[in-house]
Amino acid sequence: MENLILSLNVVLPLFITMSLGYFLKSLNMFDNNTLDTMNNITFKSFLPMLLFYNIYKTDLQGVFNLKLMIFSATCVIALYLILYLIVPLIEKDNKKRGALLQGLFRSNFVIFGIPITESLFGSEKVGVAALLIAVIVPLFNILSVLALETFRGGKPDFRKISIGIIKNPLIIASCLGILTLLLKIKIPTAIEKTISDVSKIATPLSLILLGASFKFDNIKKYLKQTTIAVVGKTILTPCIILPICIMFGYRGVELSTLMIIFAAPTAISSFTMAQQMDSDSDLAGQIVVFTSAFCVVTVFMWIFVLKQSHLI
């Protein structure tokens, strides 16, 4: 019962906050332009501040784990390659192939990783997730571009990909955070408190905007692809990956972070990228909505199972 209540206490606040966003949208307090603007502001300012602050406050010696970084990146690449072979067998439309492939392997690790880690292990362990974000986010971006370009018949522009990664606010924030740690730079108290206060906005606002972005259009049109994405992303992938992680000896906060990478819903940015790269953005949007909705149940389930097994 204790593990059941703990699992609920971790996941339920995420669900309630997303529901608040959907409720506010139903009251016409958000329109599409407002959502786009606020998502852009959050991605370029609040989330980078949150990431920077968590890395800045991290005990680098206590959480830095090169083996975990390499292992997680290897698992993501392996998953991508397997899906790259499977998706064309179950979907014949190239536009849908790119959106489906991206929806199956790319997770919303930025928004879900830090709050779940903090709820389970406390703020002192958040640095584990923050440092992994610096590795996984650019990898997701690279693989997403490769997937979408391949299935629209284009040739990936690696120079453009590299520039995009370098200019990514989350990557810049991660690098600055690591730099301040390595050089032992002490930020003035007034600035540190400002960053701390502003960073507290990031997670709840991101979840509210995610909930407000929910649209249940085109359910029948994309029922097959959405079902495949939801089952594959939230159930099958963790079922395959997590036993491998356990077999390699990962436990506690490390295993929990790996679980979030592979069990969290599809990243919101996959919709924007699908729009920009001539993929099926409507399908991409449906996948984001339904994986986000169902993950409330499935992430709860994974946390409960791992807690009951004394693995986290």
CSV table of C-alpha atoms in Angstrom, one decimal:
chain,number,residue,atom,x,y,z
A,1,MET,CA,0.0,0.0,0.0
A,2,GLU,CA,2.9,2.4,0.8
A,3,ASN,CA,4.3,1.9,-2.7
A,4,LEU,CA,0.9,2.4,-4.3
A,5,ILE,CA,0.4,5.7,-2.5
A,6,LEU,CA,3.9,6.8,-3.3
A,7,SER,CA,3.4,6.0,-7.0
A,8,LEU,CA,0.1,7.9,-7.0
A,9,ASN,CA,1.7,10.9,-5.3
A,10,VAL,CA,4.4,11.0,-8.0
A,11,VAL,CA,2.1,10.8,-11.0
A,12,LEU,CA,-1.2,12.3,-9.9
A,13,PRO,CA,0.2,15.9,-9.6
A,14,LEU,CA,1.3,15.7,-13.2
A,15,PHE,CA,-2.1,14.5,-14.3
A,16,ILE,CA,-3.9,17.2,-12.3
A,17,THR,CA,-1.7,20.0,-13.7
A,18,MET,CA,-2.2,18.8,-17.3
A,19,SER,CA,-6.0,18.6,-16.6
A,20,LEU,CA,-5.9,22.2,-15.4
A,21,GLY,CA,-4.4,23.3,-18.7
A,22,TYR,CA,-7.1,21.4,-20.6
A,23,PHE,CA,-9.8,23.0,-18.4
A,24,LEU,CA,-8.4,26.5,-18.9
A,25,LYS,CA,-8.3,25.9,-22.7
A,26,SER,CA,-12.0,24.8,-22.6
A,27,LEU,CA,-12.8,28.1,-20.9
A,28,ASN,CA,-11.1,29.9,-24.0
A,29,MET,CA,-8.4,31.3,-21.8
A,30,PHE,CA,-5.8,30.0,-24.3
A,31,ASP,CA,-5.9,30.3,-28.1
A,32,ASN,CA,-3.5,28.6,-30.5
A,33,ASN,CA,-1.4,31.7,-31.0
A,34,THR,CA,-1.1,32.2,-27.2
A,35,LEU,CA,-0.1,28.5,-26.8
A,36,ASP,CA,2.5,28.7,-29.5
A,37,THR,CA,4.0,31.9,-27.9
A,38,MET,CA,4.0,30.5,-24.4
A,39,ASN,CA,5.5,27.2,-25.5
A,40,ASN,CA,8.2,29.1,-27.3
A,41,ILE,CA,8.9,31.3,-24.2
A,42,THR,CA,9.0,28.2,-21.9
A,43,PHE,CA,11.3,26.3,-24.2
A,44,LYS,CA,13.7,29.2,-24.7
A,45,SER,CA,13.8,30.6,-21.2
A,46,PHE,CA,12.1,28.8,-18.3
A,47,LEU,CA,13.2,25.2,-19.1
A,48,PRO,CA,16.8,26.2,-19.8
A,49,MET,CA,16.9,28.1,-16.5
A,50,LEU,CA,15.5,25.0,-14.7
A,51,LEU,CA,18.1,22.8,-16.4
A,52,PHE,CA,20.9,25.2,-15.7
A,53,TYR,CA,20.0,25.7,-12.0
A,54,ASN,CA,19.7,21.9,-11.4
A,55,ILE,CA,23.1,21.2,-12.9
A,56,TYR,CA,24.6,24.2,-11.1
A,57,LYS,CA,23.4,22.9,-7.7
A,58,THR,CA,24.5,19.4,-8.5
A,59,ASP,CA,27.3,17.5,-6.7
A,60,LEU,CA,29.0,16.6,-9.9
A,61,GLN,CA,31.2,13.9,-8.2
A,62,GLY,CA,28.1,12.3,-6.7
A,63,VAL,CA,26.0,12.1,-9.9
A,64,PHE,CA,28.3,12.1,-12.9
A,65,ASN,CA,28.2,8.7,-14.5
A,66,LEU,CA,29.8,8.3,-18.0
A,67,LYS,CA,28.7,4.7,-18.1
A,68,LEU,CA,25.1,5.6,-17.6
A,69,MET,CA,25.3,8.3,-20.3
A,70,ILE,CA,26.8,5.9,-22.8
A,71,PHE,CA,24.4,3.2,-21.9
A,72,SER,CA,21.3,5.4,-22.3
A,73,ALA,CA,22.5,6.8,-25.6
A,74,THR,CA,23.2,3.3,-26.9
A,75,CYS,CA,19.7,2.1,-25.9
A,76,VAL,CA,18.1,5.1,-27.7
A,77,ILE,CA,20.1,4.5,-30.9
A,78,ALA,CA,19.4,0.7,-30.8
A,79,LEU,CA,15.6,1.4,-30.3
A,80,TYR,CA,15.7,3.9,-33.2
A,81,LEU,CA,17.4,1.4,-35.6
A,82,ILE,CA,14.9,-1.4,-34.7
A,83,LEU,CA,11.9,0.9,-35.2
A,84,TYR,CA,13.5,2.1,-38.4
A,85,LEU,CA,13.1,-1.4,-39.8
A,86,ILE,CA,9.7,-2.2,-38.2
A,87,VAL,CA,7.7,1.0,-39.0
A,88,PRO,CA,7.9,0.6,-42.8
A,89,LEU,CA,6.4,-2.9,-42.4
A,90,ILE,CA,3.3,-1.6,-40.6
A,91,GLU,CA,2.8,1.7,-42.3
A,92,LYS,CA,2.9,2.3,-46.1
A,93,ASP,CA,2.5,6.1,-46.2
A,94,ASN,CA,6.0,7.8,-46.1
A,95,LYS,CA,4.6,10.9,-44.3
A,96,LYS,CA,3.0,8.8,-41.6
A,97,ARG,CA,6.1,6.6,-41.3
A,98,GLY,CA,8.3,9.5,-40.3
A,99,ALA,CA,5.8,10.8,-37.7
A,100,LEU,CA,5.1,7.3,-36.3
A,101,LEU,CA,8.8,6.5,-36.0
A,102,GLN,CA,9.5,9.8,-34.2
A,103,GLY,CA,6.5,9.3,-32.0
A,104,LEU,CA,7.7,5.8,-30.9
A,105,PHE,CA,11.3,6.6,-29.9
A,106,ARG,CA,11.3,10.3,-28.8
A,107,SER,CA,10.2,11.0,-25.3
A,108,ASN,CA,9.3,14.1,-23.3
A,109,PHE,CA,12.2,13.6,-21.0
A,110,VAL,CA,12.8,17.3,-20.4
A,111,ILE,CA,9.4,17.9,-18.9
A,112,PHE,CA,8.9,14.6,-17.0
A,113,GLY,CA,12.4,13.7,-16.1
A,114,ILE,CA,13.2,16.3,-13.4
A,115,PRO,CA,9.8,16.4,-11.5
A,116,ILE,CA,9.5,12.5,-11.3
A,117,THR,CA,13.2,12.2,-10.2
A,118,GLU,CA,12.7,14.9,-7.6
A,119,SER,CA,9.4,13.3,-6.3
A,120,LEU,CA,11.1,9.9,-6.0
A,121,PHE,CA,14.6,10.8,-4.7
A,122,GLY,CA,14.6,14.4,-3.6
A,123,SER,CA,16.2,17.5,-5.2
A,124,GLU,CA,19.8,16.3,-4.4
A,125,LYS,CA,19.4,13.6,-7.1
A,126,VAL,CA,17.8,15.7,-9.8
A,127,GLY,CA,21.3,16.3,-11.3
A,128,VAL,CA,21.3,12.7,-12.6
A,129,ALA,CA,18.3,13.5,-14.9
A,130,ALA,CA,19.6,17.0,-15.7
A,131,LEU,CA,23.0,15.7,-16.9
A,132,LEU,CA,21.3,13.0,-19.0
A,133,ILE,CA,19.1,15.6,-20.6
A,134,ALA,CA,22.3,17.1,-22.0
A,135,VAL,CA,23.1,13.8,-23.8
A,136,ILE,CA,19.6,12.5,-24.7
A,137,VAL,CA,18.0,15.8,-26.1
A,138,PRO,CA,20.6,16.4,-28.9
A,139,LEU,CA,20.5,12.7,-29.7
A,140,PHE,CA,16.7,12.8,-30.1
A,141,ASN,CA,17.0,15.9,-32.3
A,142,ILE,CA,19.6,14.2,-34.6
A,143,LEU,CA,17.6,10.9,-34.9
A,144,SER,CA,14.3,12.8,-35.5
A,145,VAL,CA,15.8,14.8,-38.4
A,146,LEU,CA,17.2,11.6,-39.9
A,147,ALA,CA,13.8,9.9,-39.6
A,148,LEU,CA,11.8,12.7,-41.1
A,149,GLU,CA,14.2,13.5,-43.9
A,150,THR,CA,14.6,9.8,-44.9
A,151,PHE,CA,10.8,9.3,-45.2
A,152,ARG,CA,10.2,12.4,-47.2
A,153,GLY,CA,13.0,11.4,-49.6
A,154,GLY,CA,15.4,14.1,-48.6
A,155,LYS,CA,19.1,14.1,-47.8
A,156,PRO,CA,19.8,15.1,-44.1
A,157,ASP,CA,21.8,18.3,-43.9
A,158,PHE,CA,24.3,17.5,-41.1
A,159,ARG,CA,25.6,21.1,-41.0
A,160,LYS,CA,22.1,22.4,-40.3
A,161,ILE,CA,21.5,19.7,-37.7
A,162,SER,CA,24.8,20.6,-36.0
A,163,ILE,CA,23.9,24.3,-35.9
A,164,GLY,CA,20.5,23.5,-34.6
A,165,ILE,CA,21.9,21.4,-31.7
A,166,ILE,CA,24.5,24.1,-30.9
A,167,LYS,CA,21.8,26.8,-30.8
A,168,ASN,CA,19.3,24.6,-28.8
A,169,PRO,CA,18.6,26.6,-25.5
A,170,LEU,CA,18.6,23.4,-23.5
A,171,ILE,CA,22.0,22.4,-24.7
A,172,ILE,CA,23.4,25.9,-24.1
A,173,ALA,CA,22.0,25.8,-20.6
A,174,SER,CA,23.4,22.3,-19.9
A,175,CYS,CA,26.9,23.4,-21.1
A,176,LEU,CA,26.8,26.6,-19.0
A,177,GLY,CA,25.7,24.6,-16.0
A,178,ILE,CA,28.5,22.1,-16.4
A,179,LEU,CA,31.0,24.9,-17.1
A,180,THR,CA,30.1,26.6,-13.8
A,181,LEU,CA,30.6,23.4,-12.0
A,182,LEU,CA,33.9,22.5,-13.5
A,183,LEU,CA,35.3,26.0,-13.0
A,184,LYS,CA,33.7,26.3,-9.6
A,185,ILE,CA,32.1,29.7,-10.6
A,186,LYS,CA,29.9,31.1,-7.8
A,187,ILE,CA,26.9,33.1,-9.1
A,188,PRO,CA,26.0,36.2,-7.0
A,189,THR,CA,23.2,35.5,-4.5
A,190,ALA,CA,20.7,37.9,-6.1
A,191,ILE,CA,21.1,36.4,-9.5
A,192,GLU,CA,21.1,32.8,-8.2
A,193,LYS,CA,17.8,33.5,-6.3
A,194,THR,CA,16.3,35.0,-9.4
A,195,ILE,CA,17.2,32.0,-11.5
A,196,SER,CA,15.9,29.7,-8.8
A,197,ASP,CA,12.6,31.5,-8.5
A,198,VAL,CA,12.1,31.7,-12.3
A,199,SER,CA,13.0,28.0,-12.8
A,200,LYS,CA,10.2,27.0,-10.5
A,201,ILE,CA,7.8,28.2,-13.1
A,202,ALA,CA,9.1,25.8,-15.8
A,203,THR,CA,7.6,22.4,-14.8
A,204,PRO,CA,4.1,23.4,-13.8
A,205,LEU,CA,3.8,25.9,-16.8
A,206,SER,CA,5.0,23.2,-19.2
A,207,LEU,CA,2.5,20.7,-17.9
A,208,ILE,CA,-0.3,23.3,-18.1
A,209,LEU,CA,0.6,24.1,-21.7
A,210,LEU,CA,0.8,20.4,-22.5
A,211,GLY,CA,-2.7,19.9,-21.2
A,212,ALA,CA,-4.0,23.0,-23.0
A,213,SER,CA,-2.5,21.6,-26.2
A,214,PHE,CA,-4.7,18.4,-26.1
A,215,LYS,CA,-6.9,18.1,-29.2
A,216,PHE,CA,-9.0,15.0,-29.7
A,217,ASP,CA,-9.6,15.6,-33.4
A,218,ASN,CA,-8.9,13.0,-36.1
A,219,ILE,CA,-9.3,10.1,-33.7
A,220,LYS,CA,-10.9,7.8,-36.3
A,221,LYS,CA,-8.6,8.9,-39.1
A,222,TYR,CA,-5.4,8.0,-37.2
A,223,LEU,CA,-6.8,5.3,-34.9
A,224,LYS,CA,-4.5,2.5,-36.1
A,225,GLN,CA,-1.3,4.6,-36.0
A,226,THR,CA,-2.2,6.2,-32.7
A,227,THR,CA,-2.9,2.9,-31.1
A,228,ILE,CA,0.4,1.5,-32.3
A,229,ALA,CA,2.3,4.6,-30.9
A,230,VAL,CA,0.6,4.6,-27.5
A,231,VAL,CA,1.0,0.8,-26.9
A,232,GLY,CA,4.6,0.8,-28.4
A,233,LYS,CA,5.7,4.0,-26.5
A,234,THR,CA,4.2,3.5,-23.1
A,235,ILE,CA,4.1,-0.3,-22.7
A,236,LEU,CA,6.1,-2.4,-25.2
A,237,THR,CA,9.3,-0.2,-25.2
A,238,PRO,CA,9.7,-0.1,-21.4
A,239,CYS,CA,8.8,-3.8,-21.3
A,240,ILE,CA,11.8,-4.5,-23.5
A,241,ILE,CA,14.3,-1.9,-22.3
A,242,LEU,CA,13.8,-2.0,-18.5
A,243,PRO,CA,14.7,-5.7,-18.1
A,244,ILE,CA,17.9,-4.9,-20.1
A,245,CYS,CA,18.7,-2.0,-17.8
A,246,ILE,CA,18.1,-4.2,-14.7
A,247,MET,CA,20.3,-7.0,-16.2
A,248,PHE,CA,23.1,-4.4,-16.6
A,249,GLY,CA,22.8,-3.7,-12.9
A,250,TYR,CA,21.0,-0.3,-12.8
A,251,ARG,CA,19.0,0.5,-9.7
A,252,GLY,CA,17.6,3.4,-7.8
A,253,VAL,CA,17.8,6.9,-9.4
A,254,GLU,CA,19.7,5.6,-12.4
A,255,LEU,CA,17.0,3.0,-13.2
A,256,SER,CA,14.2,5.5,-12.6
A,257,THR,CA,15.8,8.0,-15.0
A,258,LEU,CA,16.2,5.3,-17.7
A,259,MET,CA,12.5,4.4,-17.1
A,260,ILE,CA,11.5,8.0,-17.7
A,261,ILE,CA,13.5,8.2,-20.9
A,262,PHE,CA,11.7,5.2,-22.4
A,263,ALA,CA,8.3,5.4,-20.8
A,264,ALA,CA,7.5,9.1,-20.8
A,265,PRO,CA,5.1,10.3,-23.5
A,266,THR,CA,6.2,11.6,-26.9
A,267,ALA,CA,7.9,15.0,-26.9
A,268,ILE,CA,5.8,18.0,-27.8
A,269,SER,CA,8.5,19.3,-30.2
A,270,SER,CA,7.9,16.2,-32.4
A,271,PHE,CA,4.7,17.9,-33.6
A,272,THR,CA,6.6,21.1,-34.5
A,273,MET,CA,9.4,19.2,-36.3
A,274,ALA,CA,6.8,17.2,-38.3
A,275,GLN,CA,5.3,20.5,-39.4
A,276,GLN,CA,8.6,21.9,-40.5
A,277,MET,CA,9.8,18.8,-42.3
A,278,ASP,CA,6.7,17.9,-44.4
A,279,SER,CA,5.7,14.9,-42.3
A,280,ASP,CA,2.2,14.2,-41.1
A,281,SER,CA,1.9,16.8,-38.4
A,282,ASP,CA,-1.7,15.8,-37.6
A,283,LEU,CA,-0.6,12.3,-36.7
A,284,ALA,CA,2.3,13.6,-34.7
A,285,GLY,CA,-0.1,15.8,-32.7
A,286,GLN,CA,-2.4,12.9,-32.0
A,287,ILE,CA,0.5,10.8,-30.8
A,288,VAL,CA,1.7,13.5,-28.4
A,289,VAL,CA,-1.9,13.9,-27.0
A,290,PHE,CA,-2.6,10.3,-26.5
A,291,THR,CA,0.8,9.1,-25.2
A,292,SER,CA,0.6,12.1,-22.8
A,293,ALA,CA,-2.9,11.0,-21.6
A,294,PHE,CA,-2.1,7.3,-21.2
A,295,CYS,CA,1.3,7.8,-19.6
A,296,VAL,CA,-0.5,8.9,-16.5
A,297,VAL,CA,-1.6,5.3,-16.0
A,298,THR,CA,1.5,3.6,-17.5
A,299,VAL,CA,4.2,5.7,-15.7
A,300,PHE,CA,2.3,5.1,-12.5
A,301,MET,CA,2.3,1.4,-13.3
A,302,TRP,CA,6.1,1.3,-14.0
A,303,ILE,CA,6.9,3.2,-10.8
A,304,PHE,CA,4.7,0.9,-8.7
A,305,VAL,CA,6.2,-2.2,-10.2
A,306,LEU,CA,9.8,-1.0,-9.7
A,307,LYS,CA,9.1,0.1,-6.2
A,308,GLN,CA,7.4,-3.2,-5.3
A,309,SER,CA,10.4,-5.1,-6.7
A,310,HIS,CA,12.7,-2.9,-4.6
A,311,LEU,CA,14.6,-1.8,-7.7
A,312,ILE,CA,14.1,2.0,-7.1
